[in-house]
Amino acid sequence: MQDEPPVVVLRLGHRPGRDERMTTHVGLTARALGADRLVLEAAASGRKETVTDITDRFGGPFEVEVTDQPLGRVRSWDGAIAHLTMYGQPVQDVEDEIRSVHREEPLLVVVGAEKVPFEVYERADFNVGVTNQPHSEIAALAVFLDRLFEGRELEREWRDAEKRVVPQAAGKRVIDADEE
């Protein structure tokens, strides 16, 4: 989020024909809940357009990039790495330490799509489980980012938005951003 070291979400893996919606939702969740950037594998490059379109319409800042070397990003990352896995330490046990580290350096959050190479577990500073039960990577990312930012991401100001959602008790209302 603004005025803090960046949080970058790396979507590691993408099974074409199976993961399009999941990968898109990882990107939308990262954007909506405070991450600064999403990095996708080349196999998921089609998802970049969708997430960028949402950012253009509903505001940012948020960046999406594509790499053909996703493990290279993990290997060369200059900052802390949190790998979201149901096999990790409970988020409630490590969230204070992760927040403390993130105050000083960038954070790479690795979200797997399929079997994650063991190297990621070894290189991660934190292997984090939001629960040690099977669950979706989208749920894991949402809970993790909310814990990391302690709810501040829910009050975030969106810049350069074309559209704005007006909260309603019932129904839907989307207006041009320059309307009151």
Tab-separated table of N, CA, C and O in Angstrom, residues 22-150:
chain	number	residue	atom	x	y	z
A	22	MET	N	-9.355	-18.520	-11.743
A	22	MET	CA	-8.636	-18.469	-10.459
A	22	MET	C	-7.500	-17.450	-10.516
A	22	MET	O	-7.336	-16.653	-9.586
A	23	THR	N	-6.726	-17.476	-11.580
A	23	THR	CA	-5.603	-16.546	-11.694
A	23	THR	C	-6.101	-15.111	-11.780
A	23	THR	O	-5.538	-14.211	-11.149
A	24	THR	N	-7.172	-14.883	-12.528
A	24	THR	CA	-7.767	-13.539	-12.578
A	24	THR	C	-8.182	-13.095	-11.187
A	24	THR	O	-7.895	-11.970	-10.768
A	25	HIS	N	-8.803	-13.987	-10.436
A	25	HIS	CA	-9.277	-13.619	-9.101
A	25	HIS	C	-8.134	-13.422	-8.111
A	25	HIS	O	-8.264	-12.614	-7.182
A	26	VAL	N	-7.023	-14.112	-8.295
A	26	VAL	CA	-5.838	-13.816	-7.487
A	26	VAL	C	-5.414	-12.370	-7.740
A	26	VAL	O	-5.143	-11.615	-6.806
A	27	GLY	N	-5.393	-11.967	-9.005
A	27	GLY	CA	-5.020	-10.596	-9.340
A	27	GLY	C	-5.998	-9.565	-8.807
A	27	GLY	O	-5.592	-8.534	-8.249
A	28	LEU	N	-7.285	-9.831	-8.950
A	28	LEU	CA	-8.292	-8.884	-8.455
A	28	LEU	C	-8.240	-8.770	-6.936
A	28	LEU	O	-8.375	-7.674	-6.377
A	29	THR	N	-8.019	-9.890	-6.271
A	29	THR	CA	-7.915	-9.876	-4.807
A	29	THR	C	-6.670	-9.120	-4.365
A	29	THR	O	-6.724	-8.310	-3.435
A	30	ALA	N	-5.549	-9.374	-5.026
A	30	ALA	CA	-4.311	-8.657	-4.697
A	30	ALA	C	-4.526	-7.152	-4.823
A	30	ALA	O	-4.164	-6.385	-3.921
A	31	ARG	N	-5.125	-6.730	-5.922
A	31	ARG	CA	-5.374	-5.305	-6.157
A	31	ARG	C	-6.311	-4.719	-5.109
A	31	ARG	O	-6.024	-3.696	-4.502
A	32	ALA	N	-7.438	-5.373	-4.890
A	32	ALA	CA	-8.459	-4.831	-3.998
A	32	ALA	C	-8.009	-4.774	-2.544
A	32	ALA	O	-8.467	-3.921	-1.788
A	33	LEU	N	-7.107	-5.676	-2.163
A	33	LEU	CA	-6.742	-5.780	-0.745
A	33	LEU	C	-5.326	-5.316	-0.441
A	33	LEU	O	-4.737	-5.722	0.555
A	34	GLY	N	-4.777	-4.422	-1.283
A	34	GLY	CA	-3.609	-3.679	-0.875
A	34	GLY	C	-2.273	-3.998	-1.502
A	34	GLY	O	-1.305	-3.269	-1.264
A	35	ALA	N	-2.151	-5.057	-2.301
A	35	ALA	CA	-0.873	-5.331	-2.953
A	35	ALA	C	-0.602	-4.244	-3.989
A	35	ALA	O	-1.515	-3.559	-4.464
A	36	ASP	N	0.663	-4.091	-4.341
A	36	ASP	CA	1.062	-3.065	-5.296
A	36	ASP	C	1.235	-3.597	-6.711
A	36	ASP	O	1.117	-2.847	-7.673
A	37	ARG	N	1.530	-4.903	-6.804
A	37	ARG	CA	1.855	-5.459	-8.121
A	37	ARG	C	1.555	-6.948	-8.131
A	37	ARG	O	1.675	-7.622	-7.108
A	38	LEU	N	1.201	-7.439	-9.308
A	38	LEU	CA	1.000	-8.865	-9.552
A	38	LEU	C	1.982	-9.291	-10.625
A	38	LEU	O	2.134	-8.609	-11.639
A	39	VAL	N	2.645	-10.419	-10.396
A	39	VAL	CA	3.533	-11.000	-11.397
A	39	VAL	C	2.944	-12.339	-11.807
A	39	VAL	O	2.677	-13.196	-10.966
A	40	LEU	N	2.727	-12.477	-13.121
A	40	LEU	CA	2.151	-13.690	-13.684
A	40	LEU	C	3.166	-14.427	-14.530
A	40	LEU	O	4.027	-13.799	-15.157
A	41	GLU	N	3.031	-15.752	-14.592
A	41	GLU	CA	3.822	-16.547	-15.527
A	41	GLU	C	3.347	-16.256	-16.943
A	41	GLU	O	2.194	-15.881	-17.167
A	42	ALA	N	4.229	-16.495	-17.903
A	42	ALA	CA	3.878	-16.263	-19.305
A	42	ALA	C	2.631	-17.038	-19.710
A	42	ALA	O	1.814	-16.537	-20.493
A	43	ALA	N	2.424	-18.234	-19.170
A	43	ALA	CA	1.241	-19.037	-19.507
A	43	ALA	C	-0.056	-18.354	-19.085
A	43	ALA	O	-1.122	-18.677	-19.595
A	44	ALA	N	0.039	-17.395	-18.184
A	44	ALA	CA	-1.147	-16.687	-17.686
A	44	ALA	C	-1.223	-15.265	-18.225
A	44	ALA	O	-1.991	-14.446	-17.717
A	45	SER	N	-0.466	-14.953	-19.261
A	45	SER	CA	-0.372	-13.569	-19.733
A	45	SER	C	-1.712	-12.991	-20.160
A	45	SER	O	-1.926	-11.784	-20.065
A	46	GLY	N	-2.660	-13.821	-20.570
A	46	GLY	CA	-3.980	-13.336	-20.957
A	46	GLY	C	-4.758	-12.731	-19.798
A	46	GLY	O	-5.675	-11.928	-20.003
A	47	ARG	N	-4.407	-13.088	-18.593
A	47	ARG	CA	-5.082	-12.551	-17.405
A	47	ARG	C	-4.656	-11.122	-17.119
A	47	ARG	O	-5.355	-10.381	-16.437
A	48	LYS	N	-3.499	-10.730	-17.633
A	48	LYS	CA	-2.999	-9.374	-17.405
A	48	LYS	C	-3.995	-8.341	-17.910
A	48	LYS	O	-4.280	-7.357	-17.223
A	49	GLU	N	-4.537	-8.556	-19.096
A	49	GLU	CA	-5.463	-7.601	-19.699
A	49	GLU	C	-6.700	-7.389	-18.826
A	49	GLU	O	-7.146	-6.259	-18.638
A	50	THR	N	-7.230	-8.457	-18.273
A	50	THR	CA	-8.430	-8.348	-17.440
A	50	THR	C	-8.164	-7.533	-16.181
A	50	THR	O	-8.932	-6.632	-15.834
A	51	VAL	N	-7.061	-7.837	-15.497
A	51	VAL	CA	-6.750	-7.127	-14.254
A	51	VAL	C	-6.395	-5.667	-14.544
A	51	VAL	O	-6.810	-4.762	-13.811
A	52	THR	N	-5.694	-5.429	-15.633
A	52	THR	CA	-5.354	-4.058	-16.020
A	52	THR	C	-6.605	-3.268	-16.362
A	52	THR	O	-6.735	-2.089	-15.995
A	53	ASP	N	-7.557	-3.899	-17.038
A	53	ASP	CA	-8.816	-3.233	-17.374
A	53	ASP	C	-9.569	-2.806	-16.110
A	53	ASP	O	-10.083	-1.685	-16.033
A	54	ILE	N	-9.636	-3.690	-15.126
A	54	ILE	CA	-10.305	-3.349	-13.862
A	54	ILE	C	-9.584	-2.185	-13.186
A	54	ILE	O	-10.220	-1.252	-12.676
A	55	THR	N	-8.258	-2.213	-13.194
A	55	THR	CA	-7.479	-1.127	-12.591
A	55	THR	C	-7.750	0.188	-13.326
A	55	THR	O	-7.935	1.230	-12.684
A	56	ASP	N	-7.799	0.143	-14.646
A	56	ASP	CA	-8.083	1.352	-15.420
A	56	ASP	C	-9.463	1.913	-15.088
A	56	ASP	O	-9.636	3.123	-14.969
A	57	ARG	N	-10.443	1.035	-14.934
A	57	ARG	CA	-11.814	1.505	-14.686
A	57	ARG	C	-12.057	1.918	-13.242
A	57	ARG	O	-12.745	2.889	-12.986
A	58	PHE	N	-11.488	1.166	-12.282
A	58	PHE	CA	-11.827	1.404	-10.877
A	58	PHE	C	-10.676	1.997	-10.062
A	58	PHE	O	-10.812	2.211	-8.871
A	59	GLY	N	-9.549	2.275	-10.695
A	59	GLY	CA	-8.467	2.993	-10.027
A	59	GLY	C	-7.322	2.125	-9.573
A	59	GLY	O	-7.394	0.905	-9.533
A	60	GLY	N	-6.272	2.797	-9.211
A	60	GLY	CA	-5.048	2.160	-8.778
A	60	GLY	C	-4.437	2.975	-7.661
A	60	GLY	O	-5.163	3.669	-6.959
A	61	PRO	N	-3.144	2.894	-7.501
A	61	PRO	CA	-2.209	2.256	-8.414
A	61	PRO	C	-2.137	0.746	-8.220
A	61	PRO	O	-2.285	0.247	-7.106
A	62	PHE	N	-1.913	0.043	-9.313
A	62	PHE	CA	-1.676	-1.401	-9.300
A	62	PHE	C	-1.071	-1.770	-10.642
A	62	PHE	O	-1.548	-1.319	-11.687
A	63	GLU	N	-0.022	-2.560	-10.604
A	63	GLU	CA	0.677	-2.958	-11.821
A	63	GLU	C	0.580	-4.469	-11.995
A	63	GLU	O	0.523	-5.209	-11.021
A	64	VAL	N	0.600	-4.897	-13.266
A	64	VAL	CA	0.627	-6.320	-13.590
A	64	VAL	C	1.751	-6.527	-14.585
A	64	VAL	O	1.871	-5.788	-15.564
A	65	GLU	N	2.576	-7.508	-14.312
A	65	GLU	CA	3.642	-7.829	-15.255
A	65	GLU	C	3.688	-9.333	-15.475
A	65	GLU	O	3.153	-10.104	-14.691
A	66	VAL	N	4.336	-9.712	-16.562
A	66	VAL	CA	4.446	-11.115	-16.954
A	66	VAL	C	5.919	-11.477	-17.013
A	66	VAL	O	6.749	-10.680	-17.453
A	67	THR	N	6.236	-12.680	-16.556
A	67	THR	CA	7.622	-13.160	-16.599
A	67	THR	C	7.658	-14.585	-17.131
A	67	THR	O	6.727	-15.357	-16.913
A	68	ASP	N	8.727	-14.902	-17.823
A	68	ASP	CA	8.936	-16.297	-18.225
A	68	ASP	C	9.884	-17.000	-17.253
A	68	ASP	O	10.245	-18.154	-17.462
A	69	GLN	N	10.243	-16.304	-16.171
A	69	GLN	CA	11.136	-16.856	-15.156
A	69	GLN	C	10.555	-16.650	-13.756
A	69	GLN	O	11.140	-15.932	-12.927
A	70	PRO	N	9.425	-17.258	-13.431
A	70	PRO	CA	8.818	-17.004	-12.114
A	70	PRO	C	9.701	-17.456	-10.948
A	70	PRO	O	9.777	-16.756	-9.932
A	71	LEU	N	10.372	-18.584	-11.071
A	71	LEU	CA	11.273	-18.997	-9.987
A	71	LEU	C	12.471	-18.062	-9.896
A	71	LEU	O	13.028	-17.866	-8.812
A	72	GLY	N	12.847	-17.470	-11.017
A	72	GLY	CA	13.907	-16.470	-11.000
A	72	GLY	C	13.538	-15.279	-10.143
A	72	GLY	O	14.394	-14.690	-9.471
A	73	ARG	N	12.256	-14.908	-10.136
A	73	ARG	CA	11.797	-13.823	-9.275
A	73	ARG	C	11.991	-14.184	-7.810
A	73	ARG	O	12.376	-13.353	-7.000
A	74	VAL	N	11.681	-15.410	-7.469
A	74	VAL	CA	11.867	-15.863	-6.088
A	74	VAL	C	13.349	-15.853	-5.744
A	74	VAL	O	13.755	-15.352	-4.687
A	75	ARG	N	14.172	-16.375	-6.631
A	75	ARG	CA	15.621	-16.473	-6.373
A	75	ARG	C	16.285	-15.111	-6.247
A	75	ARG	O	17.227	-14.952	-5.476
A	76	SER	N	15.812	-14.134	-7.002
A	76	SER	CA	16.481	-12.822	-7.016
A	76	SER	C	15.784	-11.771	-6.161
A	76	SER	O	16.221	-10.627	-6.130
A	77	TRP	N	14.721	-12.144	-5.463
A	77	TRP	CA	13.954	-11.166	-4.700
A	77	TRP	C	14.805	-10.533	-3.612
A	77	TRP	O	15.463	-11.218	-2.844
A	78	ASP	N	14.774	-9.205	-3.538
A	78	ASP	CA	15.510	-8.460	-2.528
A	78	ASP	C	14.509	-7.964	-1.487
A	78	ASP	O	14.005	-6.849	-1.565
A	79	GLY	N	14.200	-8.826	-0.561
A	79	GLY	CA	13.227	-8.530	0.476
A	79	GLY	C	12.755	-9.829	1.084
A	79	GLY	O	13.345	-10.889	0.853
A	80	ALA	N	11.691	-9.768	1.855
A	80	ALA	CA	11.149	-10.957	2.509
A	80	ALA	C	10.206	-11.691	1.555
A	80	ALA	O	9.594	-11.076	0.679
A	81	ILE	N	10.083	-12.992	1.768
A	81	ILE	CA	9.184	-13.825	0.966
A	81	ILE	C	8.235	-14.561	1.891
A	81	ILE	O	8.667	-15.229	2.834
A	82	ALA	N	6.935	-14.419	1.599
A	82	ALA	CA	5.907	-15.185	2.304
A	82	ALA	C	5.243	-16.099	1.289
A	82	ALA	O	4.727	-15.639	0.271
A	83	HIS	N	5.300	-17.380	1.548
A	83	HIS	CA	4.685	-18.378	0.675
A	83	HIS	C	3.411	-18.861	1.352
A	83	HIS	O	3.453	-19.356	2.480
A	84	LEU	N	2.276	-18.704	0.678
A	84	LEU	CA	1.003	-19.121	1.246
A	84	LEU	C	0.768	-20.597	0.932
A	84	LEU	O	0.688	-20.984	-0.227
A	85	THR	N	0.671	-21.396	1.983
A	85	THR	CA	0.503	-22.834	1.842
A	85	THR	C	-0.242	-23.371	3.051
A	85	THR	O	0.004	-22.917	4.178
A	86	MET	N	-1.101	-24.347	2.845
A	86	MET	CA	-1.824	-24.891	3.996
A	86	MET	C	-0.902	-25.667	4.927
A	86	MET	O	-1.280	-26.000	6.043
A	87	TYR	N	0.325	-25.904	4.491
A	87	TYR	CA	1.293	-26.633	5.316
A	87	TYR	C	2.134	-25.701	6.175
A	87	TYR	O	2.993	-26.140	6.930
A	88	GLY	N	1.912	-24.390	6.069
A	88	GLY	CA	2.745	-23.418	6.761
A	88	GLY	C	2.322	-23.155	8.193
A	88	GLY	O	1.357	-23.718	8.714
A	89	GLN	N	3.069	-22.250	8.798
A	89	GLN	CA	2.775	-21.828	10.171
A	89	GLN	C	1.480	-21.029	10.177
A	89	GLN	O	1.215	-20.258	9.249
A	90	PRO	N	0.681	-21.176	11.213
A	90	PRO	CA	-0.576	-20.420	11.268
A	90	PRO	C	-0.331	-18.911	11.158
A	90	PRO	O	0.547	-18.364	11.830
A	91	VAL	N	-1.119	-18.263	10.306
A	91	VAL	CA	-0.949	-16.836	10.069
A	91	VAL	C	-0.999	-16.053	11.371
A	91	VAL	O	-0.236	-15.099	11.561
A	92	GLN	N	-1.850	-16.443	12.290
A	92	GLN	CA	-1.982	-15.711	13.547
A	92	GLN	C	-0.724	-15.810	14.408
A	92	GLN	O	-0.497	-14.970	15.271
A	93	ASP	N	0.119	-16.812	14.144
A	93	ASP	CA	1.364	-16.963	14.901
A	93	ASP	C	2.524	-16.169	14.307
A	93	ASP	O	3.517	-15.924	14.998
A	94	VAL	N	2.432	-15.798	13.032
A	94	VAL	CA	3.561	-15.126	12.366
A	94	VAL	C	3.223	-13.737	11.821
A	94	VAL	O	4.113	-13.038	11.342
A	95	GLU	N	1.965	-13.323	11.904
A	95	GLU	CA	1.582	-12.054	11.283
A	95	GLU	C	2.322	-10.849	11.867
A	95	GLU	O	2.705	-9.941	11.122
A	96	ASP	N	2.555	-10.813	13.183
A	96	ASP	CA	3.280	-9.681	13.777
A	96	ASP	C	4.699	-9.597	13.240
A	96	ASP	O	5.183	-8.506	12.913
A	97	GLU	N	5.363	-10.729	13.142
A	97	GLU	CA	6.732	-10.746	12.625
A	97	GLU	C	6.768	-10.333	11.155
A	97	GLU	O	7.646	-9.570	10.735
A	98	ILE	N	5.823	-10.809	10.368
A	98	ILE	CA	5.780	-10.434	8.955
A	98	ILE	C	5.531	-8.934	8.813
A	98	ILE	O	6.198	-8.260	8.018
A	99	ARG	N	4.605	-8.388	9.577
A	99	ARG	CA	4.362	-6.935	9.528
A	99	ARG	C	5.618	-6.157	9.898
A	99	ARG	O	5.948	-5.153	9.278
A	100	SER	N	6.326	-6.620	10.914
A	100	SER	CA	7.547	-5.947	11.350
A	100	SER	C	8.606	-5.956	10.247
A	100	SER	O	9.231	-4.930	9.964
A	101	VAL	N	8.786	-7.078	9.612
A	101	VAL	CA	9.750	-7.187	8.514
A	101	VAL	C	9.312	-6.312	7.345
A	101	VAL	O	10.120	-5.608	6.735
A	102	HIS	N	8.025	-6.318	7.048
A	102	HIS	CA	7.521	-5.550	5.908
A	102	HIS	C	7.644	-4.042	6.117
A	102	HIS	O	7.725	-3.283	5.153
A	103	ARG	N	7.704	-3.575	7.333
A	103	ARG	CA	7.910	-2.136	7.568
A	103	ARG	C	9.254	-1.678	7.007
A	103	ARG	O	9.432	-0.503	6.680
A	104	GLU	N	10.197	-2.613	6.923
A	104	GLU	CA	11.569	-2.289	6.522
A	104	GLU	C	11.924	-2.697	5.101
A	104	GLU	O	12.884	-2.175	4.545
A	105	GLU	N	11.214	-3.649	4.513
A	105	GLU	CA	11.614	-4.158	3.197
A	105	GLU	C	10.418	-4.663	2.401
A	105	GLU	O	9.371	-4.978	2.971
A	106	PRO	N	10.595	-4.752	1.074
A	106	PRO	CA	9.514	-5.256	0.225
A	106	PRO	C	9.154	-6.700	0.588
A	106	PRO	O	9.983	-7.453	1.120
A	107	LEU	N	7.927	-7.066	0.252
A	107	LEU	CA	7.431	-8.408	0.553
A	107	LEU	C	6.911	-9.045	-0.726
A	107	LEU	O	6.079	-8.465	-1.421
A	108	LEU	N	7.410	-10.232	-1.022
A	108	LEU	CA	6.916	-11.045	-2.126
A	108	LEU	C	6.010	-12.111	-1.533
A	108	LEU	O	6.417	-12.865	-0.646
A	109	VAL	N	4.763	-12.159	-2.011
A	109	VAL	CA	3.794	-13.143	-1.549
A	109	VAL	C	3.604	-14.146	-2.684
A	109	VAL	O	3.131	-13.782	-3.767
A	110	VAL	N	3.991	-15.389	-2.444
A	110	VAL	CA	3.910	-16.427	-3.462
A	110	VAL	C	2.608	-17.195	-3.281
A	110	VAL	O	2.329	-17.725	-2.204
A	111	VAL	N	1.820	-17.239	-4.367
A	111	VAL	CA	0.542	-17.940	-4.384
A	111	VAL	C	0.622	-19.003	-5.479
A	111	VAL	O	0.691	-18.673	-6.658
A	112	GLY	N	0.635	-20.260	-5.082
A	112	GLY	CA	0.766	-21.349	-6.043
A	112	GLY	C	-0.546	-21.711	-6.709
A	112	GLY	O	-1.624	-21.511	-6.155
A	113	ALA	N	-0.419	-22.275	-7.918
A	113	ALA	CA	-1.585	-22.745	-8.655
A	113	ALA	C	-1.610	-24.261	-8.709
A	113	ALA	O	-2.635	-24.857	-8.938
A	114	GLU	N	-0.486	-24.860	-8.543
A	114	GLU	CA	-0.345	-26.303	-8.615
A	114	GLU	C	0.753	-26.697	-7.646
A	114	GLU	O	1.135	-25.899	-6.805
A	115	LYS	N	1.270	-27.867	-7.777
A	115	LYS	CA	2.336	-28.304	-6.867
A	115	LYS	C	3.502	-27.320	-6.934
A	115	LYS	O	4.100	-27.104	-7.978
A	116	VAL	N	3.799	-26.722	-5.807
A	116	VAL	CA	4.851	-25.708	-5.723
A	116	VAL	C	6.188	-26.413	-5.513
A	116	VAL	O	6.303	-27.288	-4.652
A	117	PRO	N	7.216	-26.051	-6.281
A	117	PRO	CA	8.530	-26.666	-6.092
A	117	PRO	C	9.039	-26.476	-4.663
A	117	PRO	O	8.843	-25.415	-4.056
A	118	PHE	N	9.706	-27.483	-4.140
A	118	PHE	CA	10.201	-27.430	-2.764
A	118	PHE	C	11.145	-26.252	-2.549
A	118	PHE	O	11.238	-25.714	-1.448
A	119	GLU	N	11.802	-25.829	-3.592
A	119	GLU	CA	12.696	-24.672	-3.504
A	119	GLU	C	11.981	-23.452	-2.938
A	119	GLU	O	12.571	-22.660	-2.194
A	120	VAL	N	10.713	-23.275	-3.262
A	120	VAL	CA	9.957	-22.121	-2.763
A	120	VAL	C	9.812	-22.213	-1.246
A	120	VAL	O	9.987	-21.219	-0.536
A	121	TYR	N	9.520	-23.411	-0.740
A	121	TYR	CA	9.419	-23.599	0.712
A	121	TYR	C	10.744	-23.252	1.386
A	121	TYR	O	10.763	-22.669	2.470
A	122	GLU	N	11.851	-23.630	0.741
A	122	GLU	CA	13.181	-23.379	1.323
A	122	GLU	C	13.572	-21.911	1.256
A	122	GLU	O	14.198	-21.388	2.176
A	123	ARG	N	13.233	-21.236	0.187
A	123	ARG	CA	13.627	-19.831	0.014
A	123	ARG	C	12.721	-18.860	0.769
A	123	ARG	O	13.116	-17.731	1.045
A	124	ALA	N	11.524	-19.294	1.089
A	124	ALA	CA	10.577	-18.411	1.783
A	124	ALA	C	11.064	-18.117	3.198
A	124	ALA	O	11.532	-19.009	3.909
A	125	ASP	N	10.936	-16.871	3.589
A	125	ASP	CA	11.207	-16.496	4.977
A	125	ASP	C	10.066	-16.962	5.868
A	125	ASP	O	10.272	-17.236	7.052
A	126	PHE	N	8.872	-17.019	5.262
A	126	PHE	CA	7.673	-17.438	5.995
A	126	PHE	C	6.843	-18.346	5.089
A	126	PHE	O	6.454	-17.934	3.995
A	127	ASN	N	6.591	-19.577	5.532
A	127	ASN	CA	5.597	-20.438	4.911
A	127	ASN	C	4.366	-20.301	5.791
A	127	ASN	O	4.385	-20.676	6.964
A	128	VAL	N	3.314	-19.702	5.228
A	128	VAL	CA	2.177	-19.256	6.019
A	128	VAL	C	0.916	-20.012	5.619
A	128	VAL	O	0.571	-20.068	4.435
A	129	GLY	N	0.225	-20.541	6.617
A	129	GLY	CA	-1.063	-21.175	6.394
A	129	GLY	C	-2.164	-20.360	7.041
A	129	GLY	O	-2.070	-20.039	8.223
A	130	VAL	N	-3.182	-19.992	6.260
A	130	VAL	CA	-4.313	-19.303	6.881
A	130	VAL	C	-5.216	-20.317	7.566
A	130	VAL	O	-6.029	-19.964	8.406
A	131	THR	N	-5.066	-21.547	7.190
A	131	THR	CA	-5.661	-22.692	7.865
A	131	THR	C	-4.882	-23.904	7.376
A	131	THR	O	-4.289	-23.871	6.308
A	132	ASN	N	-4.842	-24.936	8.158
A	132	ASN	CA	-4.142	-26.143	7.738
A	132	ASN	C	-5.123	-27.160	7.164
A	132	ASN	O	-4.913	-28.358	7.242
A	133	GLN	N	-6.177	-26.637	6.580
A	133	GLN	CA	-7.172	-27.445	5.876
A	133	GLN	C	-7.171	-27.040	4.404
A	133	GLN	O	-6.819	-25.909	4.080
A	134	PRO	N	-7.564	-27.934	3.509
A	134	PRO	CA	-7.637	-27.543	2.094
A	134	PRO	C	-8.554	-26.330	1.913
A	134	PRO	O	-9.628	-26.244	2.519
A	135	HIS	N	-8.097	-25.370	1.103
A	135	HIS	CA	-8.843	-24.149	0.840
A	135	HIS	C	-8.316	-23.523	-0.441
A	135	HIS	O	-7.320	-23.982	-0.994
A	136	SER	N	-8.957	-22.471	-0.894
A	136	SER	CA	-8.551	-21.830	-2.138
A	136	SER	C	-7.409	-20.852	-1.902
A	136	SER	O	-7.307	-20.224	-0.842
A	137	GLU	N	-6.591	-20.701	-2.926
A	137	GLU	CA	-5.492	-19.742	-2.850
A	137	GLU	C	-6.015	-18.311	-2.797
A	137	GLU	O	-5.366	-17.433	-2.249
A	138	ILE	N	-7.194	-18.074	-3.334
A	138	ILE	CA	-7.798	-16.747	-3.272
A	138	ILE	C	-8.167	-16.409	-1.829
A	138	ILE	O	-7.904	-15.308	-1.344
A	139	ALA	N	-8.753	-17.375	-1.135
A	139	ALA	CA	-9.093	-17.164	0.279
A	139	ALA	C	-7.830	-16.922	1.093
A	139	ALA	O	-7.792	-16.027	1.946
A	140	ALA	N	-6.799	-17.702	0.827
A	140	ALA	CA	-5.545	-17.534	1.558
A	140	ALA	C	-4.973	-16.139	1.350
A	140	ALA	O	-4.549	-15.477	2.300
A	141	LEU	N	-4.964	-15.673	0.108
A	141	LEU	CA	-4.423	-14.347	-0.189
A	141	LEU	C	-5.248	-13.256	0.492
A	141	LEU	O	-4.698	-12.320	1.077
A	142	ALA	N	-6.565	-13.375	0.443
A	142	ALA	CA	-7.434	-12.362	1.058
A	142	ALA	C	-7.208	-12.275	2.566
A	142	ALA	O	-7.029	-11.184	3.116
A	143	VAL	N	-7.177	-13.420	3.227
A	143	VAL	CA	-6.965	-13.412	4.681
A	143	VAL	C	-5.570	-12.877	4.998
A	143	VAL	O	-5.401	-12.045	5.896
A	144	PHE	N	-4.570	-13.318	4.251
A	144	PHE	CA	-3.194	-12.880	4.511
A	144	PHE	C	-3.048	-11.369	4.370
A	144	PHE	O	-2.480	-10.704	5.250
A	145	LEU	N	-3.553	-10.806	3.260
A	145	LEU	CA	-3.413	-9.362	3.054
A	145	LEU	C	-4.180	-8.575	4.108
A	145	LEU	O	-3.701	-7.538	4.581
A	146	ASP	N	-5.353	-9.051	4.492
A	146	ASP	CA	-6.101	-8.363	5.537
A	146	ASP	C	-5.335	-8.378	6.856
A	146	ASP	O	-5.281	-7.374	7.565
A	147	ARG	N	-4.718	-9.501	7.197
A	147	ARG	CA	-3.914	-9.575	8.417
A	147	ARG	C	-2.678	-8.681	8.304
A	147	ARG	O	-2.306	-7.999	9.260
A	148	LEU	N	-2.042	-8.685	7.135
A	148	LEU	CA	-0.841	-7.871	6.938
A	148	LEU	C	-1.149	-6.385	7.132
A	148	LEU	O	-0.419	-5.681	7.830
A	149	PHE	N	-2.228	-5.918	6.524
A	149	PHE	CA	-2.560	-4.493	6.565
A	149	PHE	C	-3.518	-4.134	7.699
A	149	PHE	O	-3.880	-2.958	7.842
A	150	GLU	N	-3.921	-5.093	8.479
A	150	GLU	CA	-4.787	-4.877	9.654
A	150	GLU	C	-6.060	-4.101	9.307
A	150	GLU	O	-6.526	-3.269	10.073
